[in-house]
Amino acid sequence: MMAVNWRALLQENRDLFFNIHNEEIKEGKGYLGAAANAEKVESVKEQVFEYYISDVNARLIYEKTLKLVATSEKGVNLIEVEIIDLFKSILEEGQNPIEMFLYCTKALNLNDRNIYQSILRILVSVCNLSKAGRDALISVLKSWSWDIQMKIAIEVIRTIKEKSAFDTLLLLFDNESLKIEAAECLLDIGDERCVRPILNMVNKFNGFSVNERNVAFRLIDRLSRFGEDALSEILKCYMNNENKSLNTVYSNVISRSKEMAIESLSKMLYNDEYNQKAAITLGKMRIESATDRLIEALESPLIEDKINIIIGLGYTKDKKAVKYLMNMLENENFKSDVKACIITSLANLEAFEAKDIIKKYMNDKELRINTMSALVQLGEIKYLGGLFEYLISPNNSYSDISCAIKELKRLKGFKDSKISKEITNGVRYLIRNNDGFACLNALRILDTNIDDSMAEELILKLKTTKKEEIQYTIYKILGKNTGLLSNIINERIFIDASFNDSTRIRYLAQKIIERNYKGKDKLIKA
């Protein structure tokens, strides 16, 4: 097949837009990328401003605003003072200059930090002293559609902590471009009524996206500082699985709250519905009082299934927990699933003194994988080969293969470690040198945190493999990482989006192109 100059085609056809309907996707019609998307044409209202401004004053504001560009750095302060004085006099006349000033900023380069900061200083100075000025900012958020000017208004409201903007800011939670700024503005204002609305907004995030996960953590962490009532709402979200993909984020935030959350979480240890999350979160706190509550629960006859408590102890990094777990591991009465958790928790606790006890289970078929994984974590990297053998041999049971993959994923999660690098190299080797069972298993180890070099490895595999299942698995991985990787779009993806015989692969390739070019070069018909 002749190579397609996909970059040139995308550029040439940047203004062409096509609808993609479900029926067309099912039939495999070759459309590239986006859902219905027409070029946005802003319709300017007849009345842009809610507040009156005379033509004379409007012209004065425009002329003064333009001087922010033409003035030297030294003269900016003088111009700012002139504009502030002008606004005060206009307000005294019963007119409102704020909307006109914000509108005039459309003529400025707002990417220039000095100009942007100058605009903020002017607005903060005027609106701090004028309720009419503050009302105009809120009006802008209600009726305008220019995101940059609205962001300026939000920033000013955030700085002056204007509580009357509460309801208007909540409405912006439906605006994809402004919802984060609106939420952070509410947090800075400090109105506790924002707790549940912000949590509701965050719970709509895609927790598999690194960027959205980071934003969620930042917002929830700030909410947790509002006090016990806010923390109680956060606990409810976590315990009730309001967004499962954000459970780790919730757990991390709650664990930072430490003493404030310990009492509530300790009670939840005795509730079968919540004790796993409670135990893990207490463990993540890594303070003595939290460890003591877990040990107390471990010894309590009220808790029959100790697995979740054992997992929680593994997070504590507290050596006090080691002796309890070692004693349990030597007890023959515990079932294999309990012992597997003990072995992993001892490894998480870096209990090097437990190596000899752990090695006793190397020949136990049910515990062999967990034993090798724990020993790798405790420094014996030679056992990594044993875990990879489960990926290569088709004679192993599906449950054993899945368990080995789970352990390799867990070990790979130790960032910047020798273990993680060795596993990445092993995955890379299998992807390059196998085109079947072992390659698919290796792909299952990869998650949403691949880097550019691994993306290039996967795209190279797309060029060499004819196996649909391998192609499909690779596209699922790439799709989860779209937007995070600078080099994800490649000629291979463009060709598959147009010509691949598999409808599902064609569709995934199209979605990758759509997301990568959103707001830039759009799509073309193949």
Short mmCIF file of C-alpha atoms in Angstrom, two decimals:
data_model
loop_
_atom_site.label_atom_id
_atom_site.label_comp_id
_atom_site.label_asym_id
_atom_site.label_seq_id
_atom_site.Cartn_x
_atom_site.Cartn_y
_atom_site.Cartn_z
CA MET A 1 0.00 0.00 0.00
CA MET A 2 1.32 3.43 -0.89
CA ALA A 3 2.16 5.52 2.15
CA VAL A 4 -0.46 8.15 2.97
CA ASN A 5 0.80 11.65 3.68
CA TRP A 6 -1.59 11.94 6.59
CA ARG A 7 -0.19 15.18 8.02
CA ALA A 8 -0.67 16.98 4.70
CA LEU A 9 -4.16 15.55 4.25
CA LEU A 10 -5.24 16.62 7.71
CA GLN A 11 -3.91 20.11 7.10
CA GLU A 12 -5.50 20.46 3.66
CA ASN A 13 -8.88 19.28 4.94
CA ARG A 14 -8.92 21.08 8.28
CA ASP A 15 -12.22 22.79 7.44
CA LEU A 16 -14.10 19.66 6.38
CA PHE A 17 -16.40 18.12 8.96
CA PHE A 18 -18.35 14.89 8.77
CA ASN A 19 -20.92 13.27 11.01
CA ILE A 20 -20.21 9.79 12.23
CA HIS A 21 -23.37 7.86 13.08
CA ASN A 22 -23.47 4.56 14.93
CA GLU A 23 -24.84 2.81 11.85
CA GLU A 24 -21.89 4.00 9.79
CA ILE A 25 -19.44 2.86 12.43
CA LYS A 26 -21.03 -0.58 12.49
CA GLU A 27 -20.89 -0.82 8.73
CA GLY A 28 -17.26 0.22 8.85
CA LYS A 29 -17.52 3.28 6.67
CA GLY A 30 -14.17 5.04 6.50
CA TYR A 31 -14.69 8.32 8.24
CA LEU A 32 -11.87 9.76 10.26
CA GLY A 33 -12.43 10.68 13.75
CA ALA A 34 -14.94 13.03 15.18
CA ALA A 35 -18.55 13.08 16.16
CA ALA A 36 -20.73 15.73 14.54
CA ASN A 37 -18.78 18.92 14.85
CA ALA A 38 -19.51 22.08 12.93
CA GLU A 39 -17.29 25.12 12.91
CA LYS A 40 -18.42 27.34 15.74
CA VAL A 41 -19.69 30.75 14.71
CA GLU A 42 -20.26 33.10 17.61
CA SER A 43 -23.53 34.95 17.44
CA VAL A 44 -23.10 38.36 19.03
CA LYS A 45 -26.15 39.52 20.94
CA GLU A 46 -27.71 42.81 20.06
CA GLN A 47 -27.18 43.83 23.67
CA VAL A 48 -23.77 42.59 24.76
CA PHE A 49 -23.86 44.63 27.98
CA GLU A 50 -26.42 44.47 30.73
CA TYR A 51 -25.28 47.75 32.29
CA TYR A 52 -25.48 51.16 30.62
CA ILE A 53 -22.36 52.86 29.26
CA SER A 54 -22.46 55.98 27.06
CA ASP A 55 -20.71 56.07 23.69
CA VAL A 56 -18.31 58.74 24.97
CA ASN A 57 -17.27 56.71 28.00
CA ALA A 58 -17.06 53.52 25.95
CA ARG A 59 -14.61 55.21 23.57
CA LEU A 60 -12.56 56.55 26.48
CA ILE A 61 -12.31 53.06 27.98
CA TYR A 62 -11.26 51.58 24.65
CA GLU A 63 -8.54 54.21 24.11
CA LYS A 64 -7.17 53.81 27.64
CA THR A 65 -7.20 50.01 27.37
CA LEU A 66 -5.11 50.06 24.19
CA LYS A 67 -2.48 52.13 26.01
CA LEU A 68 -1.65 49.06 28.11
CA VAL A 69 0.04 47.66 24.99
CA ALA A 70 1.77 50.79 23.77
CA THR A 71 3.15 51.85 27.14
CA SER A 72 6.61 50.96 28.44
CA GLU A 73 6.91 48.83 31.54
CA LYS A 74 7.61 51.90 33.67
CA GLY A 75 4.54 53.69 32.37
CA VAL A 76 2.11 50.82 33.00
CA ASN A 77 1.53 51.81 36.63
CA LEU A 78 0.56 55.33 35.58
CA ILE A 79 -1.87 54.02 32.96
CA GLU A 80 -3.40 51.66 35.52
CA VAL A 81 -3.98 54.57 37.90
CA GLU A 82 -5.53 56.62 35.06
CA ILE A 83 -7.88 53.76 34.13
CA ILE A 84 -8.88 53.17 37.75
CA ASP A 85 -9.63 56.88 38.23
CA LEU A 86 -11.62 56.91 34.98
CA PHE A 87 -13.68 53.92 36.13
CA LYS A 88 -14.40 55.55 39.48
CA SER A 89 -15.67 58.70 37.81
CA ILE A 90 -17.83 56.68 35.38
CA LEU A 91 -19.32 54.76 38.32
CA GLU A 92 -20.09 58.05 40.06
CA GLU A 93 -22.05 59.06 36.93
CA GLY A 94 -24.27 56.00 37.45
CA GLN A 95 -22.73 54.09 34.54
CA ASN A 96 -20.80 50.80 34.66
CA PRO A 97 -17.40 50.49 32.90
CA ILE A 98 -16.56 46.87 33.80
CA GLU A 99 -18.27 45.08 30.91
CA MET A 100 -16.86 47.50 28.35
CA PHE A 101 -13.35 47.12 29.77
CA LEU A 102 -13.54 43.32 29.65
CA TYR A 103 -14.88 43.51 26.10
CA CYS A 104 -11.95 45.75 25.09
CA THR A 105 -9.47 43.16 26.37
CA LYS A 106 -10.36 41.14 23.26
CA ALA A 107 -8.10 43.58 21.41
CA LEU A 108 -5.11 42.76 23.64
CA ASN A 109 -2.63 39.90 23.67
CA LEU A 110 -3.75 38.17 26.84
CA ASN A 111 -0.92 35.65 26.55
CA ASP A 112 1.35 38.49 27.63
CA ARG A 113 1.57 37.93 31.38
CA ASN A 114 2.29 41.60 32.12
CA ILE A 115 -0.84 42.76 30.29
CA TYR A 116 -2.95 40.02 31.90
CA GLN A 117 -1.75 40.92 35.41
CA SER A 118 -2.35 44.60 34.71
CA ILE A 119 -5.98 43.89 33.75
CA LEU A 120 -6.46 41.88 36.95
CA ARG A 121 -5.00 44.66 39.13
CA ILE A 122 -7.32 47.25 37.58
CA LEU A 123 -10.43 45.12 38.02
CA VAL A 124 -9.56 44.04 41.56
CA SER A 125 -8.92 47.65 42.59
CA VAL A 126 -12.23 48.92 41.17
CA CYS A 127 -14.45 45.98 42.12
CA ASN A 128 -13.14 45.88 45.69
CA LEU A 129 -14.69 49.32 46.19
CA SER A 130 -17.77 49.05 43.98
CA LYS A 131 -20.74 46.70 44.33
CA ALA A 132 -21.83 47.76 40.83
CA GLY A 133 -18.46 46.59 39.53
CA ARG A 134 -18.85 43.23 41.27
CA ASP A 135 -22.37 42.84 39.90
CA ALA A 136 -21.05 43.45 36.38
CA LEU A 137 -18.49 40.65 36.79
CA ILE A 138 -21.26 38.25 37.78
CA SER A 139 -23.35 39.41 34.81
CA VAL A 140 -20.45 38.57 32.49
CA LEU A 141 -20.37 35.00 33.84
CA LYS A 142 -24.11 34.64 33.31
CA SER A 143 -24.43 35.89 29.76
CA TRP A 144 -21.11 35.93 27.91
CA SER A 145 -19.55 33.10 25.91
CA TRP A 146 -15.98 34.40 25.58
CA ASP A 147 -13.99 32.01 27.75
CA ILE A 148 -10.89 34.15 28.22
CA GLN A 149 -12.84 37.20 29.40
CA MET A 150 -14.92 34.96 31.65
CA LYS A 151 -11.74 33.48 33.13
CA ILE A 152 -10.56 37.00 33.94
CA ALA A 153 -13.88 37.70 35.68
CA ILE A 154 -13.57 34.46 37.67
CA GLU A 155 -10.00 35.31 38.69
CA VAL A 156 -11.10 38.73 39.97
CA ILE A 157 -14.04 37.24 41.89
CA ARG A 158 -11.63 34.68 43.33
CA THR A 159 -9.20 37.40 44.45
CA ILE A 160 -11.82 39.62 46.10
CA LYS A 161 -13.73 36.58 47.44
CA GLU A 162 -17.13 37.78 46.23
CA LYS A 163 -19.64 35.46 47.94
CA SER A 164 -22.64 36.76 45.96
CA ALA A 165 -21.18 35.00 42.89
CA PHE A 166 -21.85 31.56 44.43
CA ASP A 167 -24.93 30.57 42.39
CA THR A 168 -23.49 31.89 39.12
CA LEU A 169 -20.24 29.98 39.64
CA LEU A 170 -22.22 26.78 40.20
CA LEU A 171 -23.84 27.22 36.79
CA LEU A 172 -20.38 27.16 35.21
CA PHE A 173 -19.91 23.54 36.33
CA ASP A 174 -21.67 22.63 33.07
CA ASN A 175 -19.04 24.54 31.08
CA GLU A 176 -16.15 22.19 30.19
CA SER A 177 -13.74 25.09 29.65
CA LEU A 178 -14.47 26.90 32.90
CA LYS A 179 -15.67 24.35 35.46
CA ILE A 180 -12.25 23.85 37.11
CA GLU A 181 -11.66 27.60 37.45
CA ALA A 182 -15.19 28.00 38.85
CA ALA A 183 -14.61 25.23 41.42
CA GLU A 184 -11.28 26.66 42.54
CA CYS A 185 -12.88 30.10 42.80
CA LEU A 186 -15.56 28.70 45.12
CA LEU A 187 -12.88 27.02 47.22
CA ASP A 188 -11.03 30.32 47.60
CA ILE A 189 -14.25 32.14 48.50
CA GLY A 190 -14.60 29.57 51.28
CA ASP A 191 -18.37 29.04 51.18
CA GLU A 192 -19.02 25.57 52.65
CA ARG A 193 -22.13 25.18 50.48
CA CYS A 194 -19.77 24.31 47.61
CA VAL A 195 -18.67 20.97 49.11
CA ARG A 196 -21.33 18.67 47.67
CA PRO A 197 -21.63 20.49 44.27
CA ILE A 198 -17.86 20.22 43.73
CA LEU A 199 -17.87 16.54 44.73
CA ASN A 200 -20.75 15.90 42.31
CA MET A 201 -18.76 17.58 39.53
CA VAL A 202 -15.56 15.68 40.35
CA ASN A 203 -17.42 12.38 40.38
CA LYS A 204 -18.14 12.85 36.68
CA PHE A 205 -14.40 12.85 35.93
CA ASN A 206 -12.65 10.03 34.14
CA GLY A 207 -10.36 8.71 36.86
CA PHE A 208 -8.32 6.78 34.31
CA SER A 209 -7.07 10.09 32.88
CA VAL A 210 -3.92 11.20 34.73
CA ASN A 211 -4.78 14.86 34.22
CA GLU A 212 -8.35 14.53 35.52
CA ARG A 213 -7.13 12.38 38.42
CA ASN A 214 -4.63 15.09 39.41
CA VAL A 215 -7.29 17.81 39.21
CA ALA A 216 -9.67 15.65 41.27
CA PHE A 217 -7.03 15.17 43.96
CA ARG A 218 -6.33 18.90 44.13
CA LEU A 219 -10.01 19.82 44.48
CA ILE A 220 -10.95 17.07 46.95
CA ASP A 221 -7.84 17.72 49.04
CA ARG A 222 -8.79 21.39 49.35
CA LEU A 223 -12.36 20.44 50.26
CA SER A 224 -11.08 18.19 53.05
CA ARG A 225 -9.68 21.28 54.80
CA PHE A 226 -13.18 22.70 55.23
CA GLY A 227 -13.56 20.58 58.38
CA GLU A 228 -15.34 17.48 59.66
CA ASP A 229 -18.58 17.98 57.73
CA ALA A 230 -16.69 18.24 54.44
CA LEU A 231 -14.58 15.20 55.30
CA SER A 232 -17.77 13.29 56.11
CA GLU A 233 -19.10 14.04 52.61
CA ILE A 234 -15.79 12.92 51.09
CA LEU A 235 -15.95 9.68 53.08
CA LYS A 236 -19.49 9.07 51.79
CA CYS A 237 -18.35 9.48 48.18
CA TYR A 238 -15.50 7.04 48.75
CA MET A 239 -17.43 4.42 50.67
CA ASN A 240 -20.44 4.52 48.34
CA ASN A 241 -18.33 4.19 45.17
CA GLU A 242 -19.76 7.36 43.64
CA ASN A 243 -16.89 7.17 41.15
CA LYS A 244 -14.91 3.92 41.37
CA SER A 245 -12.20 5.22 39.06
CA LEU A 246 -11.40 7.90 41.67
CA ASN A 247 -11.30 5.59 44.70
CA THR A 248 -7.51 5.85 44.95
CA VAL A 249 -7.75 9.65 44.87
CA TYR A 250 -10.36 9.65 47.64
CA SER A 251 -8.30 7.23 49.72
CA ASN A 252 -5.16 9.36 49.36
CA VAL A 253 -6.99 12.54 50.37
CA ILE A 254 -8.64 10.92 53.39
CA SER A 255 -5.34 9.40 54.52
CA ARG A 256 -3.83 12.93 54.61
CA SER A 257 -6.56 14.04 57.01
CA LYS A 258 -5.16 11.61 59.59
CA GLU A 259 -6.48 12.22 63.13
CA MET A 260 -9.70 13.85 61.93
CA ALA A 261 -10.67 10.72 59.98
CA ILE A 262 -9.29 7.95 62.21
CA GLU A 263 -12.34 7.61 64.46
CA SER A 264 -14.81 7.28 61.57
CA LEU A 265 -12.58 4.86 59.64
CA SER A 266 -11.89 2.69 62.70
CA LYS A 267 -15.61 2.09 63.18
CA MET A 268 -15.91 1.12 59.51
CA LEU A 269 -13.37 -1.69 60.01
CA TYR A 270 -16.18 -3.65 61.66
CA ASN A 271 -18.56 -3.15 58.74
CA ASP A 272 -18.15 -5.81 56.03
CA GLU A 273 -19.32 -3.38 53.35
CA TYR A 274 -16.67 -0.75 54.11
CA ASN A 275 -13.78 -2.46 55.91
CA GLN A 276 -11.53 -2.92 52.86
CA LYS A 277 -11.49 0.80 52.04
CA ALA A 278 -11.26 1.76 55.71
CA ALA A 279 -8.30 -0.57 56.31
CA ILE A 280 -6.35 0.61 53.26
CA THR A 281 -6.95 4.28 54.07
CA LEU A 282 -5.89 3.83 57.69
CA GLY A 283 -2.77 2.04 56.48
CA LYS A 284 -1.90 4.89 54.12
CA MET A 285 -1.97 7.34 57.03
CA ARG A 286 1.27 5.78 58.34
CA ILE A 287 0.86 7.02 61.88
CA GLU A 288 1.05 4.93 65.04
CA SER A 289 -2.55 5.49 66.16
CA ALA A 290 -3.87 4.21 62.79
CA THR A 291 -1.63 1.13 62.95
CA ASP A 292 -2.86 0.43 66.50
CA ARG A 293 -6.48 0.48 65.31
CA LEU A 294 -5.64 -2.02 62.56
CA ILE A 295 -3.83 -4.37 64.97
CA GLU A 296 -6.77 -4.10 67.35
CA ALA A 297 -9.09 -5.13 64.50
CA LEU A 298 -6.72 -7.96 63.51
CA GLU A 299 -7.04 -9.47 66.99
CA SER A 300 -10.76 -8.81 67.33
CA PRO A 301 -13.12 -11.83 67.26
CA LEU A 302 -15.76 -9.51 65.78
CA ILE A 303 -13.99 -9.61 62.40
CA GLU A 304 -14.03 -13.09 60.93
CA ASP A 305 -12.35 -12.34 57.58
CA LYS A 306 -8.99 -10.70 58.30
CA ILE A 307 -7.82 -10.26 54.69
CA ASN A 308 -8.64 -6.56 54.37
CA ILE A 309 -7.02 -5.76 57.73
CA ILE A 310 -3.87 -7.60 56.60
CA ILE A 311 -3.81 -5.59 53.36
CA GLY A 312 -4.18 -2.36 55.36
CA LEU A 313 -1.27 -3.29 57.64
CA GLY A 314 0.91 -3.71 54.56
CA TYR A 315 0.46 -0.02 53.77
CA THR A 316 1.53 1.20 57.21
CA LYS A 317 5.32 0.79 56.78
CA ASP A 318 5.23 0.19 60.55
CA LYS A 319 7.63 -2.53 61.73
CA LYS A 320 5.29 -3.14 64.66
CA ALA A 321 2.96 -4.93 62.25
CA VAL A 322 5.65 -7.37 61.04
CA LYS A 323 5.67 -9.69 64.06
CA TYR A 324 1.87 -10.08 63.96
CA LEU A 325 1.94 -11.02 60.27
CA MET A 326 4.92 -13.39 60.65
CA ASN A 327 3.14 -15.23 63.46
CA MET A 328 0.04 -15.57 61.27
CA LEU A 329 2.08 -16.88 58.32
CA GLU A 330 3.52 -19.66 60.47
CA ASN A 331 0.03 -20.69 61.55
CA GLU A 332 -1.03 -23.68 59.44
CA ASN A 333 -4.72 -23.04 60.09
CA PHE A 334 -5.00 -20.06 57.75
CA LYS A 335 -6.24 -20.61 54.20
CA SER A 336 -4.10 -19.94 51.14
CA ASP A 337 -5.85 -16.66 50.22
CA VAL A 338 -5.11 -15.26 53.68
CA LYS A 339 -1.48 -16.38 53.49
CA ALA A 340 -1.12 -14.81 50.04
CA CYS A 341 -2.19 -11.46 51.49
CA ILE A 342 0.19 -11.87 54.44
CA ILE A 343 3.11 -12.59 52.09
CA THR A 344 2.37 -9.50 49.99
CA SER A 345 1.91 -7.28 53.06
CA LEU A 346 5.23 -8.45 54.53
CA ALA A 347 6.89 -7.48 51.24
CA ASN A 348 5.16 -4.07 51.34
CA LEU A 349 6.47 -3.64 54.89
CA GLU A 350 9.99 -4.40 53.60
CA ALA A 351 10.25 -7.20 56.15
CA PHE A 352 13.59 -8.66 55.02
CA GLU A 353 13.67 -10.74 58.19
CA ALA A 354 10.63 -12.64 56.87
CA LYS A 355 12.38 -13.90 53.69
CA ASP A 356 13.15 -17.37 55.04
CA ILE A 357 9.56 -17.93 56.18
CA ILE A 358 8.22 -16.68 52.83
CA LYS A 359 10.54 -18.99 50.86
CA LYS A 360 8.95 -22.02 52.53
CA TYR A 361 5.93 -21.46 50.28
CA MET A 362 7.88 -21.54 47.00
CA ASN A 363 6.70 -25.09 46.29
CA ASP A 364 3.10 -24.41 47.25
CA LYS A 365 1.24 -24.29 43.91
CA GLU A 366 -1.37 -21.86 45.24
CA LEU A 367 1.18 -19.47 46.77
CA ARG A 368 4.13 -19.77 44.38
CA ILE A 369 3.28 -16.62 42.35
CA ASN A 370 2.75 -14.43 45.45
CA THR A 371 5.94 -15.83 46.98
CA MET A 372 8.06 -15.01 43.92
CA SER A 373 6.52 -11.53 43.69
CA ALA A 374 7.26 -10.82 47.37
CA LEU A 375 10.85 -12.03 47.04
CA VAL A 376 11.38 -9.78 44.00
CA GLN A 377 10.07 -6.87 46.06
CA LEU A 378 12.50 -7.84 48.84
CA GLY A 379 15.45 -7.58 46.47
CA GLU A 380 15.71 -11.01 44.83
CA ILE A 381 15.09 -9.91 41.23
CA LYS A 382 16.08 -13.34 39.88
CA TYR A 383 12.52 -14.49 40.59
CA LEU A 384 11.13 -12.10 37.96
CA GLY A 385 11.93 -14.72 35.34
CA GLY A 386 9.63 -17.16 37.09
CA LEU A 387 6.75 -14.68 36.90
CA PHE A 388 7.35 -14.06 33.19
CA GLU A 389 7.28 -17.82 32.54
CA TYR A 390 3.57 -17.79 33.36
CA LEU A 391 3.05 -15.34 30.48
CA ILE A 392 4.91 -17.49 27.98
CA SER A 393 3.69 -21.03 28.63
CA PRO A 394 0.17 -21.81 27.33
CA ASN A 395 -0.04 -24.77 29.70
CA ASN A 396 -0.76 -22.60 32.75
CA SER A 397 -4.30 -22.02 33.95
CA TYR A 398 -6.02 -18.73 33.19
CA SER A 399 -6.19 -17.91 36.92
CA ASP A 400 -2.42 -18.45 37.33
CA ILE A 401 -1.65 -16.30 34.28
CA SER A 402 -3.97 -13.54 35.55
CA CYS A 403 -2.37 -13.71 39.00
CA ALA A 404 1.14 -13.41 37.49
CA ILE A 405 0.04 -10.43 35.36
CA LYS A 406 -1.54 -8.79 38.42
CA GLU A 407 1.70 -9.19 40.41
CA LEU A 408 3.85 -7.90 37.54
CA LYS A 409 1.58 -4.85 37.21
CA ARG A 410 1.87 -4.28 40.96
CA LEU A 411 5.66 -4.52 40.89
CA LYS A 412 5.85 -2.31 37.80
CA GLY A 413 4.01 0.34 39.81
CA PHE A 414 7.12 0.97 41.90
CA LYS A 415 8.24 3.96 39.86
CA ASP A 416 11.91 4.74 39.23
CA SER A 417 12.96 1.38 40.65
CA LYS A 418 15.18 -1.29 39.15
CA ILE A 419 12.25 -3.71 39.36
CA SER A 420 10.01 -1.47 37.25
CA LYS A 421 12.70 -1.04 34.61
CA GLU A 422 13.34 -4.80 34.41
CA ILE A 423 9.61 -5.50 33.96
CA THR A 424 9.33 -2.81 31.27
CA ASN A 425 12.27 -4.38 29.43
CA GLY A 426 10.65 -7.81 29.69
CA VAL A 427 7.36 -6.50 28.30
CA ARG A 428 9.23 -4.78 25.48
CA TYR A 429 11.07 -8.00 24.61
CA LEU A 430 7.87 -10.07 24.40
CA ILE A 431 6.10 -7.45 22.28
CA ARG A 432 8.99 -7.38 19.83
CA ASN A 433 9.68 -11.11 19.65
CA ASN A 434 6.30 -12.78 20.02
CA ASP A 435 3.18 -12.48 17.88
CA GLY A 436 0.77 -14.56 19.87
CA PHE A 437 -0.15 -15.67 23.38
CA ALA A 438 2.89 -14.20 25.18
CA CYS A 439 2.58 -10.84 23.42
CA LEU A 440 -1.07 -10.49 24.45
CA ASN A 441 -0.21 -11.33 28.06
CA ALA A 442 2.61 -8.77 28.03
CA LEU A 443 0.21 -6.12 26.73
CA ARG A 444 -2.09 -6.83 29.67
CA ILE A 445 0.64 -5.55 32.01
CA LEU A 446 0.56 -2.09 30.42
CA ASP A 447 -1.83 0.48 31.79
CA THR A 448 -2.68 4.16 31.42
CA ASN A 449 0.78 5.36 32.37
CA ILE A 450 2.83 4.43 29.33
CA ASP A 451 5.38 6.92 28.04
CA ASP A 452 6.27 8.05 24.52
CA SER A 453 8.92 5.36 24.05
CA MET A 454 6.45 2.58 24.88
CA ALA A 455 3.86 4.19 22.59
CA GLU A 456 6.40 4.08 19.77
CA GLU A 457 7.04 0.41 20.58
CA LEU A 458 3.33 -0.34 20.30
CA ILE A 459 2.99 1.54 17.01
CA LEU A 460 5.97 -0.40 15.64
CA LYS A 461 4.12 -3.59 16.61
CA LEU A 462 1.05 -2.38 14.71
CA LYS A 463 3.20 -2.22 11.59
CA THR A 464 4.47 -5.79 11.93
CA THR A 465 1.57 -7.83 13.33
CA LYS A 466 -1.39 -9.19 11.38
CA LYS A 467 -3.19 -10.46 14.50
CA GLU A 468 -6.42 -8.54 15.04
CA GLU A 469 -6.55 -9.25 18.78
CA ILE A 470 -3.06 -7.82 19.28
CA GLN A 471 -3.91 -4.76 17.17
CA TYR A 472 -7.15 -4.22 19.08
CA THR A 473 -5.41 -4.52 22.48
CA ILE A 474 -2.75 -2.01 21.42
CA TYR A 475 -5.38 0.46 20.24
CA LYS A 476 -7.20 0.19 23.56
CA ILE A 477 -3.96 1.03 25.38
CA LEU A 478 -3.15 3.93 23.05
CA GLY A 479 -6.71 5.21 23.34
CA LYS A 480 -6.44 5.45 27.12
CA ASN A 481 -3.27 7.49 26.76
CA THR A 482 -4.50 9.89 24.07
CA GLY A 483 -3.73 13.46 25.02
CA LEU A 484 -0.82 12.47 27.26
CA LEU A 485 1.60 11.36 24.58
CA SER A 486 3.19 13.83 22.20
CA ASN A 487 3.91 11.35 19.42
CA ILE A 488 0.85 9.12 19.52
CA ILE A 489 -0.43 10.03 16.03
CA ASN A 490 1.43 8.05 13.42
CA GLU A 491 0.94 7.11 9.77
CA ARG A 492 0.01 3.57 10.87
CA ILE A 493 -2.91 4.88 12.93
CA PHE A 494 -4.11 7.02 10.04
CA ILE A 495 -4.02 4.04 7.64
CA ASP A 496 -5.87 1.78 10.10
CA ALA A 497 -8.51 4.47 10.64
CA SER A 498 -9.14 4.43 6.91
CA PHE A 499 -8.51 0.92 5.64
CA ASN A 500 -8.31 -1.69 8.44
CA ASP A 501 -10.65 -4.63 7.82
CA SER A 502 -11.77 -4.64 11.46
CA THR A 503 -14.56 -2.19 12.27
CA ARG A 504 -13.63 -2.00 15.96
CA ILE A 505 -9.98 -1.21 15.15
CA ARG A 506 -11.00 1.36 12.57
CA TYR A 507 -13.25 3.02 15.12
CA LEU A 508 -10.58 3.16 17.87
CA ALA A 509 -8.02 4.59 15.43
CA GLN A 510 -10.54 7.24 14.37
CA LYS A 511 -11.20 8.22 17.99
CA ILE A 512 -7.46 8.60 18.67
CA ILE A 513 -7.13 10.96 15.71
CA GLU A 514 -10.23 12.87 16.78
CA ARG A 515 -9.01 13.42 20.34
CA ASN A 516 -5.48 14.29 19.32
CA TYR A 517 -6.67 16.92 16.84
CA LYS A 518 -9.56 18.30 18.85
CA GLY A 519 -9.64 22.06 18.38
CA LYS A 520 -6.83 21.94 15.82
CA ASP A 521 -6.88 20.14 12.50
CA LYS A 522 -10.14 18.25 12.23
CA LEU A 523 -11.03 15.25 10.17
CA ILE A 524 -11.17 14.15 6.59
CA LYS A 525 -13.12 11.56 4.67
CA ALA A 526 -10.85 8.73 3.62
#
